[in-house]
Coordinates of C-alpha atoms in Angstrom, one line a residue:
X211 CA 0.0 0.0 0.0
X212 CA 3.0 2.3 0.6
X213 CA 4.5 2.1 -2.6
X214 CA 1.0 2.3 -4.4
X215 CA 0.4 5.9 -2.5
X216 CA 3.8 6.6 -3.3
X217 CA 3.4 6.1 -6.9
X218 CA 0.3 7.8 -6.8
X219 CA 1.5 11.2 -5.1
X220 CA 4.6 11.4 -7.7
X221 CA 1.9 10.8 -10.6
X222 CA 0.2 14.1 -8.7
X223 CA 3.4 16.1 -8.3
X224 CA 3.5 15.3 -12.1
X225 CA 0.3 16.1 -13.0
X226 CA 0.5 19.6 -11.2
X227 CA 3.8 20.0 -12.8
X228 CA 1.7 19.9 -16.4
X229 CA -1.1 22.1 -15.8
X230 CA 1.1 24.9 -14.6
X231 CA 2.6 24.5 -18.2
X232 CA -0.6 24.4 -20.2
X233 CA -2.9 26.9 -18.1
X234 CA -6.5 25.4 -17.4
X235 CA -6.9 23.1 -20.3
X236 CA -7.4 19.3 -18.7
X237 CA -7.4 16.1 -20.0
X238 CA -8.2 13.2 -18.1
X239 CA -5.2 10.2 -18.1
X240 CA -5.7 7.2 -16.9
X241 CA -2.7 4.8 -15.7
X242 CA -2.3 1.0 -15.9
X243 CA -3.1 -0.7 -12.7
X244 CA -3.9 2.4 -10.8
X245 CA -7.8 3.7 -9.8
X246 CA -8.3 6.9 -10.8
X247 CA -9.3 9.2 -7.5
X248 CA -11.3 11.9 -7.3
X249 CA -10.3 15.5 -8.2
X250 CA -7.1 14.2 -9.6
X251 CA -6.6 15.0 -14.0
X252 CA -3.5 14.3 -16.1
X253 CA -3.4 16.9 -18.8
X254 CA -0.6 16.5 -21.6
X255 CA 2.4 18.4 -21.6
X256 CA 2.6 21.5 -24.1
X257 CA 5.7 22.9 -22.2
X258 CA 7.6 22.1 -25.8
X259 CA 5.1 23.2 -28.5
X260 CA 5.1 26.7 -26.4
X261 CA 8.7 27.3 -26.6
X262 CA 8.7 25.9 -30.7
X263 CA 5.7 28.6 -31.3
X264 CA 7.4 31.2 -29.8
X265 CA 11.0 30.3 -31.5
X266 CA 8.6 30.3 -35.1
X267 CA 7.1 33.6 -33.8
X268 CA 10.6 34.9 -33.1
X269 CA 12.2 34.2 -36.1
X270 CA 8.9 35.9 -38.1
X271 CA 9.3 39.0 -36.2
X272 CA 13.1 39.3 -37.3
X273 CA 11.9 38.5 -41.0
X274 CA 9.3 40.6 -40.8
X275 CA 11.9 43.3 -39.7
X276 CA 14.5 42.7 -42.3
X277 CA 12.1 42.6 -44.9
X278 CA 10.1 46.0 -44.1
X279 CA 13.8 47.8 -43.4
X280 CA 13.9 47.7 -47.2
X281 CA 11.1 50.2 -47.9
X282 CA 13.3 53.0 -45.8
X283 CA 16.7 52.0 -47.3
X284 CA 15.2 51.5 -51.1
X285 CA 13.2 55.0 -50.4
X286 CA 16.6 56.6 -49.6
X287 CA 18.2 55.1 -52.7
X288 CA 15.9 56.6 -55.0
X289 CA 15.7 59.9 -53.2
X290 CA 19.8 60.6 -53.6
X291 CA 19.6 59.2 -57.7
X292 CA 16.8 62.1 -57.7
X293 CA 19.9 64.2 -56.3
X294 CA 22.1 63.1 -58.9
X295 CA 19.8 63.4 -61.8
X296 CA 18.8 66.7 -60.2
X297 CA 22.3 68.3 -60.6
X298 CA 22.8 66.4 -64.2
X299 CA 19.4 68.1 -65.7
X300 CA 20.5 71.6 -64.4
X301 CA 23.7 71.5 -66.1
X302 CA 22.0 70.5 -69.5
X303 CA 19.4 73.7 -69.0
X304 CA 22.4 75.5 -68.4
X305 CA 24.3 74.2 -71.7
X306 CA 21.0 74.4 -74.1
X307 CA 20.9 78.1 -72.2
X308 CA 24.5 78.9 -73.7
X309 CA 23.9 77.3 -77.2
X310 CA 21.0 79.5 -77.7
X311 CA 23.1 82.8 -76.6
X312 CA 25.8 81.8 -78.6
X313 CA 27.1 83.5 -82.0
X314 CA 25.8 82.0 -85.1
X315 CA 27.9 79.9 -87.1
X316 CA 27.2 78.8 -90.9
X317 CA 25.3 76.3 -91.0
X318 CA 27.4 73.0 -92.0
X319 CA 27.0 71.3 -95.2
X320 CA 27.6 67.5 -93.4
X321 CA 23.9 67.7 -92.2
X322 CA 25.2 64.6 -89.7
X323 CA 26.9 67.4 -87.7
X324 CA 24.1 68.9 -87.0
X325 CA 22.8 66.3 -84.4
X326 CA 25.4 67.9 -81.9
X327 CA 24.1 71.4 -82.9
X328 CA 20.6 71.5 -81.6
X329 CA 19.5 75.1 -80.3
X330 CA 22.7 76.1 -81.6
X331 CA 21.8 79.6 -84.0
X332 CA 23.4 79.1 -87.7
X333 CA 23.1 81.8 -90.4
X334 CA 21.9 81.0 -94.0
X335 CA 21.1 82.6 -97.1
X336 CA 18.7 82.2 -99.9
X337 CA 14.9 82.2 -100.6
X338 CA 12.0 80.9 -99.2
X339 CA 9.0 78.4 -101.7
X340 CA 6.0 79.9 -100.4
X341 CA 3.9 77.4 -102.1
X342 CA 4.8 74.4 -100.2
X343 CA 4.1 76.0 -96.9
X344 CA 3.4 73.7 -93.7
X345 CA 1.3 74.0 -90.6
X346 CA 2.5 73.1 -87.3
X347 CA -0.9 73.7 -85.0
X348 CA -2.2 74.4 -82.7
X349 CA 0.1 76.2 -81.3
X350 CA 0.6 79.7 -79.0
X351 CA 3.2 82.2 -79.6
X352 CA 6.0 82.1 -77.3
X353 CA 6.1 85.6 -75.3
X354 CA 8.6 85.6 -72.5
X355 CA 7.2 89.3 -71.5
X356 CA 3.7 87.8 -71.9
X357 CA 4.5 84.7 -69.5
X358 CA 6.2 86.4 -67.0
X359 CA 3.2 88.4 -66.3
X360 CA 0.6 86.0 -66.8
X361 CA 2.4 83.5 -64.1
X362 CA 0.6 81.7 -61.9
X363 CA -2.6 82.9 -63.5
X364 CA -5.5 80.2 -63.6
X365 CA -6.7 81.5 -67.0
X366 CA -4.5 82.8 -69.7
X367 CA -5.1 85.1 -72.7
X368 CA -2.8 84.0 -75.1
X369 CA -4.2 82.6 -79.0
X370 CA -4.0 79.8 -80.6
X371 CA -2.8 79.5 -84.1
X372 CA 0.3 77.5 -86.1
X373 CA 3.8 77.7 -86.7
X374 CA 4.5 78.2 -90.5
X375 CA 7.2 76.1 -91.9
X376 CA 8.5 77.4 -95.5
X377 CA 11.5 75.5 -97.4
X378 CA 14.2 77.4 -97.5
X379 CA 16.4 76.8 -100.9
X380 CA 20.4 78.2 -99.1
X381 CA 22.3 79.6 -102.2
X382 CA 25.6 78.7 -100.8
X383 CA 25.0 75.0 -99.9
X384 CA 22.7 74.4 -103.3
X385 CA 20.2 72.3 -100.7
X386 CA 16.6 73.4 -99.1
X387 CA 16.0 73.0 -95.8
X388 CA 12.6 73.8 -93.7
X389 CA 12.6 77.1 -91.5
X390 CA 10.1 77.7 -88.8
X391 CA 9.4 81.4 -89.9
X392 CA 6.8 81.4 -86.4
X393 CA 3.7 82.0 -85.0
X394 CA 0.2 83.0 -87.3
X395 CA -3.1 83.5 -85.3
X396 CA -5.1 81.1 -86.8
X397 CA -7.3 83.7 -88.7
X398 CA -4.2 84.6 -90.4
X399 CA -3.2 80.8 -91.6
X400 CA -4.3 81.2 -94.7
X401 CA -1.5 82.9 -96.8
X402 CA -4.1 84.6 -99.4
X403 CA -4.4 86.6 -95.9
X404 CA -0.8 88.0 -95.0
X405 CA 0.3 88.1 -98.6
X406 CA 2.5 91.4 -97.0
X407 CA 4.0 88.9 -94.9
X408 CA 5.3 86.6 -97.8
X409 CA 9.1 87.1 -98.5
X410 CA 10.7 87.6 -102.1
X411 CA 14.1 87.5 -103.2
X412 CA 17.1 86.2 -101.0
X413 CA 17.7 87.3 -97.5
X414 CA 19.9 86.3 -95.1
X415 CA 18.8 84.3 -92.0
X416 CA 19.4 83.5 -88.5
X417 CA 17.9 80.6 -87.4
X418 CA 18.4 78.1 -84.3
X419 CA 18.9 74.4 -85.3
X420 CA 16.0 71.9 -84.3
X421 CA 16.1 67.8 -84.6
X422 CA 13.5 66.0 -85.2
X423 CA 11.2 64.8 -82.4
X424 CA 8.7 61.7 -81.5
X425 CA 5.0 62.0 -80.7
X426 CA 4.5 62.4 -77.5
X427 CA 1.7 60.3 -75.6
X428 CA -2.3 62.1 -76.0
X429 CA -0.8 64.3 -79.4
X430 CA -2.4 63.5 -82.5
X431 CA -0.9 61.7 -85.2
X432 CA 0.2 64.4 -87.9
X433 CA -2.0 64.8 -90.8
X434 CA -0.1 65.5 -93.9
X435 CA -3.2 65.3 -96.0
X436 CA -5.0 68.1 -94.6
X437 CA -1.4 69.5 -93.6
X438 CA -1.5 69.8 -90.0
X439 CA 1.5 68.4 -88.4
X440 CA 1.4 68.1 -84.5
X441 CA 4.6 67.5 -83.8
X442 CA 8.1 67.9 -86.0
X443 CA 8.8 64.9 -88.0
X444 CA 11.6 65.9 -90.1
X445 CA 11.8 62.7 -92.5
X446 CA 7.8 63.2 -93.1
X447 CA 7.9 66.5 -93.8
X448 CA 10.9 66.2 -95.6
X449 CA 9.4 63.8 -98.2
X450 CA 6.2 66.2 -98.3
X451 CA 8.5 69.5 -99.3
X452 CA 10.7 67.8 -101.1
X453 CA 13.7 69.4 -98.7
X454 CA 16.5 67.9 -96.9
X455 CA 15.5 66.9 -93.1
X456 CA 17.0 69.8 -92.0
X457 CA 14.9 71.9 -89.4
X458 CA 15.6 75.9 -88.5
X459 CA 13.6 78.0 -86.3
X460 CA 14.0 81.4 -87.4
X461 CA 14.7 84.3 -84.8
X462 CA 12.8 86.8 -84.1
X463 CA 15.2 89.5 -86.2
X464 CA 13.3 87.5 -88.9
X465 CA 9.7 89.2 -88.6
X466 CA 8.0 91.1 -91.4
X467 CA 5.4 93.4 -90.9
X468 CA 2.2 91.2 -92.0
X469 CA 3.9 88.1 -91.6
X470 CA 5.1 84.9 -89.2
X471 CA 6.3 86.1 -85.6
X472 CA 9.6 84.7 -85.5
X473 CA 11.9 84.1 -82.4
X474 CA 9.6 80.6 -81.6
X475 CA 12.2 78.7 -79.7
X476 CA 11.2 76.9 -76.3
X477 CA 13.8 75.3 -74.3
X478 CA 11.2 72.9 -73.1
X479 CA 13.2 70.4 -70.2
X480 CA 11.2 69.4 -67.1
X481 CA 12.6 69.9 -63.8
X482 CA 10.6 68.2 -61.1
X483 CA 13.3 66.3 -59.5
X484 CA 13.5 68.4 -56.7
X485 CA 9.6 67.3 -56.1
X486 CA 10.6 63.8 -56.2
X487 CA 13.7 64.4 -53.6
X488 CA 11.0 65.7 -51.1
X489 CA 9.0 62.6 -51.6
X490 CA 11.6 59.9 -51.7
X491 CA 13.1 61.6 -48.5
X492 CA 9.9 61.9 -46.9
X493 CA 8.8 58.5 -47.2
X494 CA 12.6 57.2 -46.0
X495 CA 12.2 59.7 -42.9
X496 CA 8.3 58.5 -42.5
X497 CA 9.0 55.0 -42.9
X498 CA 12.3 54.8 -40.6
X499 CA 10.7 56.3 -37.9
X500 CA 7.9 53.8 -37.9
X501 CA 10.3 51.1 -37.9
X502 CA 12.3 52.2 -35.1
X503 CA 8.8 52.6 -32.8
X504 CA 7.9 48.9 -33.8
X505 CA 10.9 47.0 -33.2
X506 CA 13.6 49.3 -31.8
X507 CA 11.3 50.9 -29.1
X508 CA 8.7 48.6 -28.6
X509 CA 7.7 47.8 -24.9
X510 CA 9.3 44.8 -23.4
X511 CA 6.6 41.6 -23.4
X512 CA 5.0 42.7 -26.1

């Protein structure tokens, strides 16, 4: 009878052992060869499966923190190439600035050195073919005066109307070219209406070099039935003319009373980066600090 009772108190120690692992839960066990007693349970051990879960939940919180410490580190990544491309497009502006102040050169007869001469002013000389005018529209005169004062405005006054492009036939080089001559309200597209305005005879001509360029996305394709171009395809508009794919915009010396308003030149080079610094930074800053209260600051326990 001892040793029974003996057994029987170790298989309680045991038993009391177990539930202060698992909590509450019970489960009734029964053993070989001994009567069960009342108010006495068995419940299973869970003593390992806790410490496995919370090794598995462990090793998800560091993943968890590794793999959201990228959204910081990638943010501030992007945020100093924004920098770098920041400082690169200001020193283009700055060169296209200075090509466009420059002195005017002749304009080369190797028309392949031309593609390192854009905004670059050349001089010409020879006669414009007023009858195989084309229509760059719609399109506003460029007014630096105009835009200065009209900044910020919601509404704006300016008129819409087209560039005209004439072929130029150049004397010296025995080639024609096209030449921007500028901007036509659109009442005054017609040429029967600015016949004033309509060149004869040779003249010599300033003009700033232009490449070609690619549709952008939402402009129309150009139309060379009804001869409204949208944007400056040099190869189409060379086959249309006739003329070599050379492109001038002429300057604004150029203007005739009655006719185009030359001087049509728009550096056109966006410069947001300094938007997208702010942003990138701000998101690095936003997201680091979150991090840092989740799983550098977080309260102990938790």
């Amino acid at each position: 009878m001892a040793a029974v009772a003996s057994r029987m108190l170790g298989l309680r120690v045991a038993g009391l052992l177990r539930a202060a692992c698992v909590g509450p839960a019970r489960a009734s066990w029964s053993v070989p060869g001994v009567a069960p007693r009342p108010g006495v349970v068995w419940m299973p051990s869970r003593c390992g499966s806790s410490a496995a879960e919370a090794s598995a939940t462990n090793a998800d919180d560091s993943f968890l923190q590794w793999l959201l410490l990228v959204i910081p580190v990638t943010a501030f990544g992007l945020g100093t190439w924004q920098v770098q491309r920041r400082k690169w497009k200001l020193k283009l502006i700055a060169e296209l600035e200075s090509r466009v102040m420059a002195e005017p050169i002749p304009l080369p007869a190797d028309p392949m050195e031309l593609k390192n001469l854009e905004y670059r002013p050349v001089t010409v000389r020879g006669h414009f073919d007023h009858s195989k005018e084309l229509y760059m529209m719609p399109r506003t005169m460029v007014d630096p005066v105009r835009e200065a004062r009209e900044a910020g405005r919601i509404s704006s006054s300016t008129e819409s109307g087209a560039f005209v492009v004439t072929p130029f036939h150049c004397t010296d080089l025995g080639i024609t070219i096209l030449v921007n001559r500028g901007f036509v309200p659109r009442k005054k597209v017609n040429p029967e209406s600015r016949q004033k305005g309509q060149v004869e005879g040779e003249v010599d001509l300033t003009g700033v070099v232009r490449l070609t360029e690619t549709r952008k996305p939402f402009v129309p394709e150009n139309d060379p039935e009804r001869n409204h171009w949208h944007y400056r395809n040099l190869e189409a508009m060379a086959r249309t003319t006739g003329a070599e794919p050379v492109f001038l915009d002429a300057d604004f010396k150029s203007t005739v009373p009655g006719g185009p308003i030359g001087g049509q030149t728009r550096v056109t080079l966006r410069n947001e980066h300094m938007q997208y610094i702010i942003t990138w930074y701000g998101l690095c800053a936003a997201t680091s600090y979150l991090w840092f209260k989740k799983f550098l600051q977080r309260t102990p326990g938790v």
